[in-house]
Backbone as JSON, one array per atom type, in Angstrom:
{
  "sequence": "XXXXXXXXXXXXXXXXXXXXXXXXXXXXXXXXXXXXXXXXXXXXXXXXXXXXXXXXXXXXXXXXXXXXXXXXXXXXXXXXXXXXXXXXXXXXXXXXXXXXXXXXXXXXXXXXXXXXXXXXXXXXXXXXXXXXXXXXXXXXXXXXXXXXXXXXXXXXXXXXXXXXXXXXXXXXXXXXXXXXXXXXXXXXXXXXXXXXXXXXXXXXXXXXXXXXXXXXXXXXXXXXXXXXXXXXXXXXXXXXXXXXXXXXXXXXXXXXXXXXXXXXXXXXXXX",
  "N": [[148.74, -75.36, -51.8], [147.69, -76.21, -48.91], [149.22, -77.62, -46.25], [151.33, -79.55, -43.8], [154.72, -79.07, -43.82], [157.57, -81.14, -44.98], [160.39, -82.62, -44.11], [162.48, -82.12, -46.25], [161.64, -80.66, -47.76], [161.8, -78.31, -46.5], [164.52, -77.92, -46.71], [164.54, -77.36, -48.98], [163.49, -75.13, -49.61], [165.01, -73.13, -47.61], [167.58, -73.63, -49.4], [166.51, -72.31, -52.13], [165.65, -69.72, -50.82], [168.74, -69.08, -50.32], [169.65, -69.27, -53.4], [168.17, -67.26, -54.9], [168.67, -65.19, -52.9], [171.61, -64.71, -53.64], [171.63, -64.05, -56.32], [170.38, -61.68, -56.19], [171.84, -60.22, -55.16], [174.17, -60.4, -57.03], [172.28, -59.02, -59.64], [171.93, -56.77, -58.53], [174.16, -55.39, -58.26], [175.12, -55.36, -61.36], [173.19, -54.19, -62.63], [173.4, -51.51, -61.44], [176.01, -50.74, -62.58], [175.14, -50.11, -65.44], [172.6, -49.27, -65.37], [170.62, -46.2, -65.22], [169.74, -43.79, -63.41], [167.24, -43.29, -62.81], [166.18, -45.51, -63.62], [167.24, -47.15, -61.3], [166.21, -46.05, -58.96], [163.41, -46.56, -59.89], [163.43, -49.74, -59.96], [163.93, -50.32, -57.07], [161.69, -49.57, -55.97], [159.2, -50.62, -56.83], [160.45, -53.87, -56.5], [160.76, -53.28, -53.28], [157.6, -52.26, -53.14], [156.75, -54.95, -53.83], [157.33, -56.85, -51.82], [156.24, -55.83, -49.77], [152.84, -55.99, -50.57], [153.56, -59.02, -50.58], [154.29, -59.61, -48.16], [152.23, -58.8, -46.67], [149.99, -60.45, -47.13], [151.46, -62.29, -46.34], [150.88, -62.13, -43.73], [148.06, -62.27, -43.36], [147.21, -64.8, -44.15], [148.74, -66.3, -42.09], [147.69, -65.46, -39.63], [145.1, -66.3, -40.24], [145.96, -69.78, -40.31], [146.76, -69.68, -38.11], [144.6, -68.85, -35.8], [142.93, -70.79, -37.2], [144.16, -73.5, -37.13], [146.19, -73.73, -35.07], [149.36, -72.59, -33.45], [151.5, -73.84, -34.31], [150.87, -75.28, -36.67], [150.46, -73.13, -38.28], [153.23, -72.35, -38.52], [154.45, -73.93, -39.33], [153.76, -74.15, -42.6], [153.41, -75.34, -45.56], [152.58, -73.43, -47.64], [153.16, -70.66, -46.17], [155.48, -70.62, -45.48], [156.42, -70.6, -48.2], [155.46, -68.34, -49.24], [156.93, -66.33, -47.34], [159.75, -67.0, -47.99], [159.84, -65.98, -50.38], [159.25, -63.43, -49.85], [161.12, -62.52, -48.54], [163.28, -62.33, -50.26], [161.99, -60.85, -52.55], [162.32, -58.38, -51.65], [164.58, -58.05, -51.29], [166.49, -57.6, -53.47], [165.48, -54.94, -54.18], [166.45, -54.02, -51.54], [168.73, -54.42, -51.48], [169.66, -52.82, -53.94], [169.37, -50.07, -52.68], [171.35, -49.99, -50.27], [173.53, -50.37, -51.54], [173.8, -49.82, -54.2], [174.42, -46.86, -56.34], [173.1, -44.04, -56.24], [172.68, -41.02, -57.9], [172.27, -37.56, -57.09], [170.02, -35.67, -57.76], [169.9, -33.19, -60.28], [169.21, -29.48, -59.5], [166.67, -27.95, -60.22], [165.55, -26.02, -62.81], [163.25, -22.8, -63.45], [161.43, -20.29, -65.22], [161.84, -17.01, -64.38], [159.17, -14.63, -64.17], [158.86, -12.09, -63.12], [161.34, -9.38, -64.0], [163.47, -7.36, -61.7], [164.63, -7.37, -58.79], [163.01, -5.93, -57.19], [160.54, -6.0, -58.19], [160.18, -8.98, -58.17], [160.21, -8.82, -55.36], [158.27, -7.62, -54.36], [155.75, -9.28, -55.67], [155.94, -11.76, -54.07], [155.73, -10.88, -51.94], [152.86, -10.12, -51.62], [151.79, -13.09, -52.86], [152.46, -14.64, -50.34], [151.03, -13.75, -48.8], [148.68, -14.29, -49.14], [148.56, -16.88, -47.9], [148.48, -16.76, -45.72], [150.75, -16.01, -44.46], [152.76, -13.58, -42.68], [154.32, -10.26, -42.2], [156.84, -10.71, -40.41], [159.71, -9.67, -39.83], [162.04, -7.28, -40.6], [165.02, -6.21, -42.87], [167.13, -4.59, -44.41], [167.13, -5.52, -47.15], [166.43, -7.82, -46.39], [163.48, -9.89, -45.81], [161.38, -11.72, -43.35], [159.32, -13.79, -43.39], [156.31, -14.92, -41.61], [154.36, -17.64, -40.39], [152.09, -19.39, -38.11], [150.97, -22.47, -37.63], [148.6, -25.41, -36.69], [150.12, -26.15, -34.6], [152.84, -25.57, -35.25], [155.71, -23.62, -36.79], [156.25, -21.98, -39.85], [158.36, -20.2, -41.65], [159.53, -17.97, -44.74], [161.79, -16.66, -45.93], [163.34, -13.75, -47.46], [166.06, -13.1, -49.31], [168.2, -10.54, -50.55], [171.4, -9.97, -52.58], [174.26, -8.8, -53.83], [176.13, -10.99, -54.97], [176.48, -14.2, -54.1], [179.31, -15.56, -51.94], [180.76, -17.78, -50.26], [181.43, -16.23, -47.77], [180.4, -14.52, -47.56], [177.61, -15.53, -47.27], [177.84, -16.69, -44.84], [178.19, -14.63, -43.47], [175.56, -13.74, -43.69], [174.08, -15.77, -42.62], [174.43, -16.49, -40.02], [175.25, -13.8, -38.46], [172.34, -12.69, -39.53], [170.0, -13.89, -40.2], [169.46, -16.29, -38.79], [169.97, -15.66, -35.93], [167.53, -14.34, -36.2], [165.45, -15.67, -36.26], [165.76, -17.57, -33.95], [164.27, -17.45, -31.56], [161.83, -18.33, -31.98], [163.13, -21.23, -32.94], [163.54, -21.6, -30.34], [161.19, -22.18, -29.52], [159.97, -23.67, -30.68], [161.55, -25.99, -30.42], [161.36, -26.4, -27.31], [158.65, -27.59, -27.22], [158.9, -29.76, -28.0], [158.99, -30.03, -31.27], [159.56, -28.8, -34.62], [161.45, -26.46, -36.16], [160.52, -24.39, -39.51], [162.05, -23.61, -42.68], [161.97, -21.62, -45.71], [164.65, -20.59, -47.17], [165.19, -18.18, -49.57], [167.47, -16.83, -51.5], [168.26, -14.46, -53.63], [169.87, -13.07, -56.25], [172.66, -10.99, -58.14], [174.06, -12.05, -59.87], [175.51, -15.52, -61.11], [177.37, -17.51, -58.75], [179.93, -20.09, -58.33], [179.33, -20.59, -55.43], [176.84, -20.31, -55.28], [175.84, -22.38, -56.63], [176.22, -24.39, -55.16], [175.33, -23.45, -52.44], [172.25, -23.59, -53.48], [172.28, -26.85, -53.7], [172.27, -27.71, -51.3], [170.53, -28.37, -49.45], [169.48, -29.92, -46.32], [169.37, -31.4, -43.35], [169.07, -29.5, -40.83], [170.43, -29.41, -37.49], [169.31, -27.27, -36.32], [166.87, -26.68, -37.43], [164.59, -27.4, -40.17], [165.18, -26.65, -43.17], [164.76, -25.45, -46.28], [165.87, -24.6, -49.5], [166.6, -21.89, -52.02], [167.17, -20.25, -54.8], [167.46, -17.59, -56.52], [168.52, -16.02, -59.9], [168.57, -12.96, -61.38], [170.14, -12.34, -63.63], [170.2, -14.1, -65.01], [167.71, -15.02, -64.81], [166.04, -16.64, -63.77], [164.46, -19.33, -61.87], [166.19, -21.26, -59.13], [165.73, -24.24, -57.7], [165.79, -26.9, -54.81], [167.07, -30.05, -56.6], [165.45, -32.86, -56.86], [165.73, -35.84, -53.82], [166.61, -38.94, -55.0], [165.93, -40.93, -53.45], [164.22, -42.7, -51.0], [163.22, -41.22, -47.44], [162.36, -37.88, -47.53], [162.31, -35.0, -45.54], [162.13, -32.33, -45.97], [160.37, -32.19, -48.21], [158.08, -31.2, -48.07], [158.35, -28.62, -47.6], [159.13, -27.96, -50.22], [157.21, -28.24, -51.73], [155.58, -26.21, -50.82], [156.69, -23.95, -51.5], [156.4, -23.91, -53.89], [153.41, -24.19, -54.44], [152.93, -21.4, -53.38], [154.27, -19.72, -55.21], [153.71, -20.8, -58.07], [155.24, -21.18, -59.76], [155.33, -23.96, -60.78], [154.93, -24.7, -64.08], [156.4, -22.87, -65.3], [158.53, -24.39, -66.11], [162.17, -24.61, -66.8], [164.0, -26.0, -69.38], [166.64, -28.31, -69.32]],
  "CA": [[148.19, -76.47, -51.02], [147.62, -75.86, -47.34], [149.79, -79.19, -45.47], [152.41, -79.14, -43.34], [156.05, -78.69, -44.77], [158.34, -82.32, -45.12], [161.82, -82.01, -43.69], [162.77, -82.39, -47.37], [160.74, -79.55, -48.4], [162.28, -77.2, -46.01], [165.91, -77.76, -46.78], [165.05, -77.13, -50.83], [163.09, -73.57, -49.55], [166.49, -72.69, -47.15], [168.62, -73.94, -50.49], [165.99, -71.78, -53.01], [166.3, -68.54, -49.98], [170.0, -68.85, -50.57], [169.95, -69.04, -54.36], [167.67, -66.21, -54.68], [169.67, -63.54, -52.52], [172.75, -65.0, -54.72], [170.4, -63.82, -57.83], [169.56, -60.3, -56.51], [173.44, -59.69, -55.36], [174.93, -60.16, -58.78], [171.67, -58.3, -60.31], [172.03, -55.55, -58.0], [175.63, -55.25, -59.17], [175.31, -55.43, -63.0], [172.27, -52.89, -62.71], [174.09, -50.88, -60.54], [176.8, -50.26, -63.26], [175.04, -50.48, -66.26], [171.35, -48.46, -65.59], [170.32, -44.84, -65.47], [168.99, -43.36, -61.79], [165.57, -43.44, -62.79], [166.09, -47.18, -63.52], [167.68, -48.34, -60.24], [165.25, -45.55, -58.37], [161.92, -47.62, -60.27], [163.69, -50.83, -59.44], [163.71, -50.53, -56.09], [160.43, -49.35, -55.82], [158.51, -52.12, -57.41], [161.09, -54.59, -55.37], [159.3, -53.13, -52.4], [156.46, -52.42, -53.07], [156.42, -56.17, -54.36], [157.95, -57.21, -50.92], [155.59, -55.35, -49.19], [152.08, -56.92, -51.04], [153.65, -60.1, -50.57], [154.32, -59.3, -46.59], [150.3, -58.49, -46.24], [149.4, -61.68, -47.66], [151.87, -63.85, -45.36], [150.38, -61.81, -42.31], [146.93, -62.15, -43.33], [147.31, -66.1, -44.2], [149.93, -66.99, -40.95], [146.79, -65.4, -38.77], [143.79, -67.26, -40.71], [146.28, -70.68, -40.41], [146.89, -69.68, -36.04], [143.09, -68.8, -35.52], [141.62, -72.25, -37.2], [144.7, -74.74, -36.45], [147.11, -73.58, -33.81], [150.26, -72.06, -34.05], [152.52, -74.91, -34.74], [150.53, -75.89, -37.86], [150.56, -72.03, -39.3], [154.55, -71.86, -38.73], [155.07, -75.43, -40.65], [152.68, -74.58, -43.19], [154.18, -75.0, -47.2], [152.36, -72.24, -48.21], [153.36, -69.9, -45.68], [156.64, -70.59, -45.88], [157.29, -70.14, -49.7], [155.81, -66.78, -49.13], [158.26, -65.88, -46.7], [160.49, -67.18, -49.02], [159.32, -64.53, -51.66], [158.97, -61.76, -49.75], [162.93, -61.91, -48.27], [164.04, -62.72, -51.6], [161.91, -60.25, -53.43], [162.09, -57.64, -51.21], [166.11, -58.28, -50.85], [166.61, -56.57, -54.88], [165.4, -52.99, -53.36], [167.13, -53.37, -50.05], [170.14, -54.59, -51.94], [170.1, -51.68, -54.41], [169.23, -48.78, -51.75], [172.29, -50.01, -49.66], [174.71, -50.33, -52.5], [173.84, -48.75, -54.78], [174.92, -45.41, -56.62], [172.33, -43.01, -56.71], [173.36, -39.6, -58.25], [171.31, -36.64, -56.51], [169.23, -34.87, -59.15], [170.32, -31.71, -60.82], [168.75, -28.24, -59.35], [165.82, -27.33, -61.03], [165.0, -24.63, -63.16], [162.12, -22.32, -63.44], [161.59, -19.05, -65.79], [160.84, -15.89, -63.78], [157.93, -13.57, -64.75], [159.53, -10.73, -62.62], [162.21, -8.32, -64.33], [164.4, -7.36, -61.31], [164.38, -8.04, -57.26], [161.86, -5.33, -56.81], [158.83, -6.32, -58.49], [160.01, -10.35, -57.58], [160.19, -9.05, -53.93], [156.27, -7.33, -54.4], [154.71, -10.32, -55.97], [156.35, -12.84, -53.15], [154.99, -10.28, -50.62], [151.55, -10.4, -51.82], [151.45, -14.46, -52.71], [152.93, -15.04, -49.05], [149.9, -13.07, -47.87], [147.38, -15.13, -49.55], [148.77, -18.45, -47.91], [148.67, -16.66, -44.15], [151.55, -16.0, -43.71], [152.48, -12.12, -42.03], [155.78, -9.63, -42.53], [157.7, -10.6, -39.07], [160.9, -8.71, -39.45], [162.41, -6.65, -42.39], [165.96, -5.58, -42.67], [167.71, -3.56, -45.59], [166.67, -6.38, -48.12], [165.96, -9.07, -45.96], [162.48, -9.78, -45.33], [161.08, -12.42, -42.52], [157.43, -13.92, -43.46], [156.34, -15.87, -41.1], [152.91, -18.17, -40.46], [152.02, -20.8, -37.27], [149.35, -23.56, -37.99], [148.92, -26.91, -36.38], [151.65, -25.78, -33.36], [154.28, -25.43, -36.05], [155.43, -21.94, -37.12], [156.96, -21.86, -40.61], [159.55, -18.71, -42.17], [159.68, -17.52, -45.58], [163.18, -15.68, -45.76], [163.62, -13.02, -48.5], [166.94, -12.45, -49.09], [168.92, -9.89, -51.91], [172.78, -9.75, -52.5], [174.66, -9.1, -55.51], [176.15, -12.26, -55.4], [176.56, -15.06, -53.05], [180.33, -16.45, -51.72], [180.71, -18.66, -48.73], [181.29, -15.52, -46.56], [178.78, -13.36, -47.25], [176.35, -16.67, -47.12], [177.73, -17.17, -43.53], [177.67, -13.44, -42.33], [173.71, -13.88, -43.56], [173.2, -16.71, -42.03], [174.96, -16.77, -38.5], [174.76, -12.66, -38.12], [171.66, -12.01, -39.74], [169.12, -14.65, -40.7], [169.52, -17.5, -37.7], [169.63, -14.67, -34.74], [166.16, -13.52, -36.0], [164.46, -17.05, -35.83], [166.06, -17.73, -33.0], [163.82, -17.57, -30.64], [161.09, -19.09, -32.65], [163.26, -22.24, -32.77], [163.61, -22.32, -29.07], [159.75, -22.18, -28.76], [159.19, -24.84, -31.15], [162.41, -27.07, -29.31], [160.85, -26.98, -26.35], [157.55, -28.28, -28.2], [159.31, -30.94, -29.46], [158.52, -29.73, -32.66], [161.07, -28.44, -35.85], [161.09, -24.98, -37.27], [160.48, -24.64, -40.62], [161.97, -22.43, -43.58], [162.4, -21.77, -47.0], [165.15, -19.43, -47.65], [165.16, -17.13, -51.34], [168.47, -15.83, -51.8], [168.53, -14.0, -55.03], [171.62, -12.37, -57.23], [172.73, -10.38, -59.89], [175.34, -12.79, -60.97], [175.69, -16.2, -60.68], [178.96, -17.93, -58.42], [180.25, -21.24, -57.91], [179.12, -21.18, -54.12], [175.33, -19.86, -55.34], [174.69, -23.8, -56.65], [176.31, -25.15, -53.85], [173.72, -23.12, -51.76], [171.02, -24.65, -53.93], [172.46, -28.38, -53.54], [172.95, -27.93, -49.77], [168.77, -28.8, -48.41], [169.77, -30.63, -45.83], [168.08, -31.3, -42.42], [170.12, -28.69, -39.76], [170.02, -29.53, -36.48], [168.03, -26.47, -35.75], [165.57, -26.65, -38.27], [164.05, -27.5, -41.74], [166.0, -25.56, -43.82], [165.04, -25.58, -48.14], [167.1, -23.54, -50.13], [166.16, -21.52, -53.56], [168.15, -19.15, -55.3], [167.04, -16.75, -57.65], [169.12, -15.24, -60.14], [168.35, -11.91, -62.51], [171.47, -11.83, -64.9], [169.42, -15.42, -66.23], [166.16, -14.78, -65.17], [165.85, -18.09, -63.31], [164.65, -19.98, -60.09], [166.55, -22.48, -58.98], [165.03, -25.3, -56.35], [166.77, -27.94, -55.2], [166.49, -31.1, -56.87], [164.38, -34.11, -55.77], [166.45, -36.43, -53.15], [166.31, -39.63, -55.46], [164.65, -42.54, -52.87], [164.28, -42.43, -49.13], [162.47, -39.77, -47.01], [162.48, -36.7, -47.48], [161.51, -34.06, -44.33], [162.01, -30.61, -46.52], [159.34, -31.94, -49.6], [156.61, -30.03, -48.03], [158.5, -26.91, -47.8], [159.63, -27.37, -51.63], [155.75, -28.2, -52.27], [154.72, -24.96, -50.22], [157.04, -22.74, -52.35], [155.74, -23.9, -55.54], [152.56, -23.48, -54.86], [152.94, -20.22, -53.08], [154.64, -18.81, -56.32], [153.35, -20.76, -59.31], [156.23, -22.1, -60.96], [155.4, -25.51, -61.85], [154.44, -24.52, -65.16], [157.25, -22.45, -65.45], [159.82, -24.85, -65.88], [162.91, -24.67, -67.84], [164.48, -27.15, -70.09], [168.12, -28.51, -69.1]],
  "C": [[148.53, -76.24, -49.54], [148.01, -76.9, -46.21], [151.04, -78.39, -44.8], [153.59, -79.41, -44.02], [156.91, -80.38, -44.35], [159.65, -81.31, -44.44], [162.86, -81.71, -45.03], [162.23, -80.87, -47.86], [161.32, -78.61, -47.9], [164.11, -77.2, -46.07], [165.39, -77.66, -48.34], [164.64, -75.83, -50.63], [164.48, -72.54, -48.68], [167.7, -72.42, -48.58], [167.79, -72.54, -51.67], [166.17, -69.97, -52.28], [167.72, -67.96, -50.68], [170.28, -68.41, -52.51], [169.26, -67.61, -54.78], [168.23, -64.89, -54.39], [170.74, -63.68, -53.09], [172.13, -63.95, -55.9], [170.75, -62.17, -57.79], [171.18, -59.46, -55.83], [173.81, -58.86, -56.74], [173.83, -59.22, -59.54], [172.28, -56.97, -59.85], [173.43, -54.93, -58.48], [176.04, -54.63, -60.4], [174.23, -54.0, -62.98], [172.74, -51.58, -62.34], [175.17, -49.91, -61.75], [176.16, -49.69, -64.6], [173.23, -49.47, -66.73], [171.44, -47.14, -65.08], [169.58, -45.05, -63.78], [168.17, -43.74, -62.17], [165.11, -44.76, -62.57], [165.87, -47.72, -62.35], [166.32, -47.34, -59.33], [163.78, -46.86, -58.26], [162.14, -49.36, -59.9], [163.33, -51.04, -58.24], [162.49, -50.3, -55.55], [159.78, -50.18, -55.63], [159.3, -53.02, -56.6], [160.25, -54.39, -54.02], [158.59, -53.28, -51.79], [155.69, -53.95, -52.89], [156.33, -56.79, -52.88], [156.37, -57.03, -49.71], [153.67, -55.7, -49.28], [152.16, -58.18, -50.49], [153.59, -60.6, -48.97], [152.32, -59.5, -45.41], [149.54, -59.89, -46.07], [149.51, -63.2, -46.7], [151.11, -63.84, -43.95], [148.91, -62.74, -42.71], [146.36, -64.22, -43.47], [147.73, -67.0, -42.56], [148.55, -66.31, -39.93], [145.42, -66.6, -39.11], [144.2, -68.71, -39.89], [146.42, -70.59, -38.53], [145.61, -70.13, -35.63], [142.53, -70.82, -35.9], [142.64, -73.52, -36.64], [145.61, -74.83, -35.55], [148.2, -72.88, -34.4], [151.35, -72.83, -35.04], [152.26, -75.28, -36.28], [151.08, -74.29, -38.83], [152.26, -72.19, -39.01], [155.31, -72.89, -39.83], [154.51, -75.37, -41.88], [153.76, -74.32, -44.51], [153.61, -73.52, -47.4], [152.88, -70.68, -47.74], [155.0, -69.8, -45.73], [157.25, -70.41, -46.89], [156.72, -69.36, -49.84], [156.31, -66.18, -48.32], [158.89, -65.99, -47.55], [160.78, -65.66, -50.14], [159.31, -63.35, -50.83], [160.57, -61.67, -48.91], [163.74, -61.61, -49.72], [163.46, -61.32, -53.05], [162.09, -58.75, -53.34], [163.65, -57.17, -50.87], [167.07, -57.15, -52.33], [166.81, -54.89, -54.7], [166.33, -52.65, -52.22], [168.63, -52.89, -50.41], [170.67, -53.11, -52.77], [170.31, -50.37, -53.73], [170.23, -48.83, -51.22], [173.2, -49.4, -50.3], [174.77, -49.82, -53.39], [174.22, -46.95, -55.39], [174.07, -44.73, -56.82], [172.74, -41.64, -56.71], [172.51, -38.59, -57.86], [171.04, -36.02, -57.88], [169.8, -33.6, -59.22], [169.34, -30.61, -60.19], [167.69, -28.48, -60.55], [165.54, -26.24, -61.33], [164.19, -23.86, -63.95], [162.36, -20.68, -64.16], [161.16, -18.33, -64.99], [161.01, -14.64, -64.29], [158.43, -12.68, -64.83], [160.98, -10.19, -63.52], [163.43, -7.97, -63.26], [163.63, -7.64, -59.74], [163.22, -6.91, -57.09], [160.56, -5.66, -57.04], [159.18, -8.12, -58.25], [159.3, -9.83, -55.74], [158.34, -8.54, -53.45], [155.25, -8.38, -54.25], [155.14, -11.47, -54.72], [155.72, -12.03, -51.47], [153.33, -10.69, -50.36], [151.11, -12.06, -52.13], [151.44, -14.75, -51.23], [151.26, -14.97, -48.15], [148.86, -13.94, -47.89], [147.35, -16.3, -48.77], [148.82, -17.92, -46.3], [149.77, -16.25, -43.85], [152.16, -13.87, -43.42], [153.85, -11.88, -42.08], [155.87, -9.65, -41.14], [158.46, -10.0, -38.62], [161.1, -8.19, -40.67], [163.81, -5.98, -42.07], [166.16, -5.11, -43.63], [167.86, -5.01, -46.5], [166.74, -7.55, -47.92], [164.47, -8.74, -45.18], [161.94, -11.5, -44.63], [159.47, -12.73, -42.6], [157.36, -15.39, -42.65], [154.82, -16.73, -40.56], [152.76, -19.36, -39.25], [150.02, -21.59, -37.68], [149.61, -24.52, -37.51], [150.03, -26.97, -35.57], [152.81, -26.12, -34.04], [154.39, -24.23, -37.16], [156.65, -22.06, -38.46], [157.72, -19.93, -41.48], [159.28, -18.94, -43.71], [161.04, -16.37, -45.15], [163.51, -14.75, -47.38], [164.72, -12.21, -48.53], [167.73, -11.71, -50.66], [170.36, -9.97, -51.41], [173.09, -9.76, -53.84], [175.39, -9.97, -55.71], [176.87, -12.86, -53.8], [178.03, -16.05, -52.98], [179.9, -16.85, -50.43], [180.92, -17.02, -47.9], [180.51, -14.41, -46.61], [177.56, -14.36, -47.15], [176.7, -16.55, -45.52], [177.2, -16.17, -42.53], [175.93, -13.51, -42.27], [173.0, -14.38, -42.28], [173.61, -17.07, -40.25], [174.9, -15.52, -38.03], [173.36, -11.99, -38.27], [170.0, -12.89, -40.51], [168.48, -15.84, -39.22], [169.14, -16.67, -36.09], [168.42, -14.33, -34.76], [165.1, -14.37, -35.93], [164.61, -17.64, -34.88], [165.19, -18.24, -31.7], [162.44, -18.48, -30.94], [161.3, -20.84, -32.51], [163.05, -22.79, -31.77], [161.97, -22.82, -28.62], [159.64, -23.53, -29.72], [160.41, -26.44, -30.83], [161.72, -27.54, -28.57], [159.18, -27.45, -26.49], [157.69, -29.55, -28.44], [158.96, -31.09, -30.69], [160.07, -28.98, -33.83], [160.54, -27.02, -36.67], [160.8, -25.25, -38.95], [161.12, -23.31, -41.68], [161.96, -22.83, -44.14], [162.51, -20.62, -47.36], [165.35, -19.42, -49.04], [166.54, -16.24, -50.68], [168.58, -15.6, -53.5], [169.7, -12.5, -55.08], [171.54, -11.98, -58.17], [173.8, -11.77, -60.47], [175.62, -14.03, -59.77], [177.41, -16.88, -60.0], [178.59, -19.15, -58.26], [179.2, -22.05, -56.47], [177.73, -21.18, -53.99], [175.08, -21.57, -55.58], [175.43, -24.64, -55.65], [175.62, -24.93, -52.66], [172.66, -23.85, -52.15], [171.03, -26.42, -54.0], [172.68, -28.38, -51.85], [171.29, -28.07, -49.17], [169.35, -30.38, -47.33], [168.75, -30.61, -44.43], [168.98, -30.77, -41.32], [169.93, -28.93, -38.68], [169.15, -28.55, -35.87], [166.79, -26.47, -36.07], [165.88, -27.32, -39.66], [164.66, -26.44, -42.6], [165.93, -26.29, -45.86], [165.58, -24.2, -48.62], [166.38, -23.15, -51.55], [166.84, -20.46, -53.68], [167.41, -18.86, -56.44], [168.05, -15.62, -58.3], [168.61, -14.47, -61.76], [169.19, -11.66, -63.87], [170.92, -13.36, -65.4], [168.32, -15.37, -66.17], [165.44, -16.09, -64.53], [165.57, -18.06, -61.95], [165.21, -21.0, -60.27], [166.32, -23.1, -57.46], [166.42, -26.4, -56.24], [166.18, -29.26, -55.73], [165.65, -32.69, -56.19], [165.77, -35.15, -55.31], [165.7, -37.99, -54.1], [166.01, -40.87, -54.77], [164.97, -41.71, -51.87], [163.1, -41.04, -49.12], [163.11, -38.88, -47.12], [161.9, -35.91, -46.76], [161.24, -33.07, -45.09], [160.89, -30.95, -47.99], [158.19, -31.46, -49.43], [157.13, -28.84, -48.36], [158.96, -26.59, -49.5], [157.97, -27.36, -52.13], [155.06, -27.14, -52.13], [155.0, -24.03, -51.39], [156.71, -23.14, -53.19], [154.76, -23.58, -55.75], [152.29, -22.33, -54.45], [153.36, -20.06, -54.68], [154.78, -19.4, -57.69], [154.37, -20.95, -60.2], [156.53, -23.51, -61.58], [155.31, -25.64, -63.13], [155.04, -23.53, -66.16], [158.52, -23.03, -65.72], [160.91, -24.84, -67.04], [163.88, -25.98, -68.28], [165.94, -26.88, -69.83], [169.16, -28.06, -70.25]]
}
């Protein structure tokens, strides 16, 4: 009903506000302990999303109610006000859980590969690369540099071998022999105001400790976009990193690129 709001009316929607975010506290809480990621993930979603529907509705009403009766009438109006109501209150569930919430980062994923040993992987990743534009930049003694610009942003492919990966042969890589050779790339796309892009392949004969802490480390580097994949031969596996369970994510193109550059969605292996 489309009237203006009683003074009565607006101290039971203040009082119903309050009980409400009481509500989605204690939910958020009990859920919190008690449900599976996926749960509180889909929770907050729908929360939202819900929030977000309900948001459209108040706009699209609180203009109709300005336009035909002034402002004063659309800010007093019942209706408009107990969807405000609803959309702090419903929209408060998601915020509440995203804050407080525990979300556990997803496990690495892993993918069977086709290839036999780093030679015929490092062939077929030559020739996919090619197909998608992108051109052999640099090449060292089993590091290879593929690199592609589109849309004034120049993305890397990094092909790297080692027989296995500790923190200091990851660093000599990556601060002597990986970072120096994009280098200049970054600075061009700095002063752009734009963000490099990779997605380094380090593959191993034998898996270490510090190899899935490489593959859990996609983070966003101050220099660049940096996704991570490890490939190891003594299992026969790719490993990606796993999906960042809510929020944005900057690096899910470059995990989207490498998949479909090299066809492993359909490849996947069971936990």
């Amino acid at each position: 009903m489309l009237r203006e709001m009683t003074e009565k009316e607006s101290g039971f929607l203040l009082l119903s506000w309050g009980i409400g975010l009481l509500i989605a506290i204690i939910l958020t809480k009990v859920l919190d302990k008690k449900t599976t990621n996926n749960f509180k993930i889909i929770y907050s979603k729908i929360s939202l999303g819900t929030g977000m529907i309900l948001t459209v509705v108040l706009l699209v009403l609180y203009v109709y109610l300005w336009i035909k009766n002034g402002i004063n009438y659309a800010k007093s109006n019942l209706v408009v006000m107990i969807i405000l109501i609803s959309v702090l209150v419903t929209s408060s569930f998601g915020i509440l859980m995203i804050i407080f919430g525990t979300f556990q980062k997803a496990k690495p994923q892993r993918f069977q590969l086709k290839q036999n040993d780093y030679e015929e992987y490092s062939n077929y990743l030559a020739k996919r690369v090619k197909e998608f534009d992108y051109e052999l930049n640099y090449e060292l003694e089993k590091i290879k540099f593929y690199k592609k610009e589109i849309k004034r942003k120049i993305y890397f492919i990094i092909d790297v071998k080692v027989e296995e990966l500790t923190e200091d042969v990851f660093n000599e890589l990556y601060n002597n022999k990986i970072f120096p050779n994009i280098e200049e790339e970054f600075e061009k796309m700095k002063n752009k105001g734009n963000v490099l892009n990779v997605i380094m392949i380090i593959s191993v004969d034998r898996i270490t400790p510090f190899f899935y802490k490489y593959i859990e480390s996609e983070d966003l580097d101050k220099r660049f976009y940096k996704y991570p994949v490890g490939i190891s031969f003594g299992s026969n596996q790719i490993y990606i990193n796993g999906e960042e369970p809510i929020g944005y994510n900057p690096c899910k193109r470059l995990k989207q690129e490498f998949e479909t550059i090299t066809e492993i969605k359909e490849n996947k292996s069971s936990d």
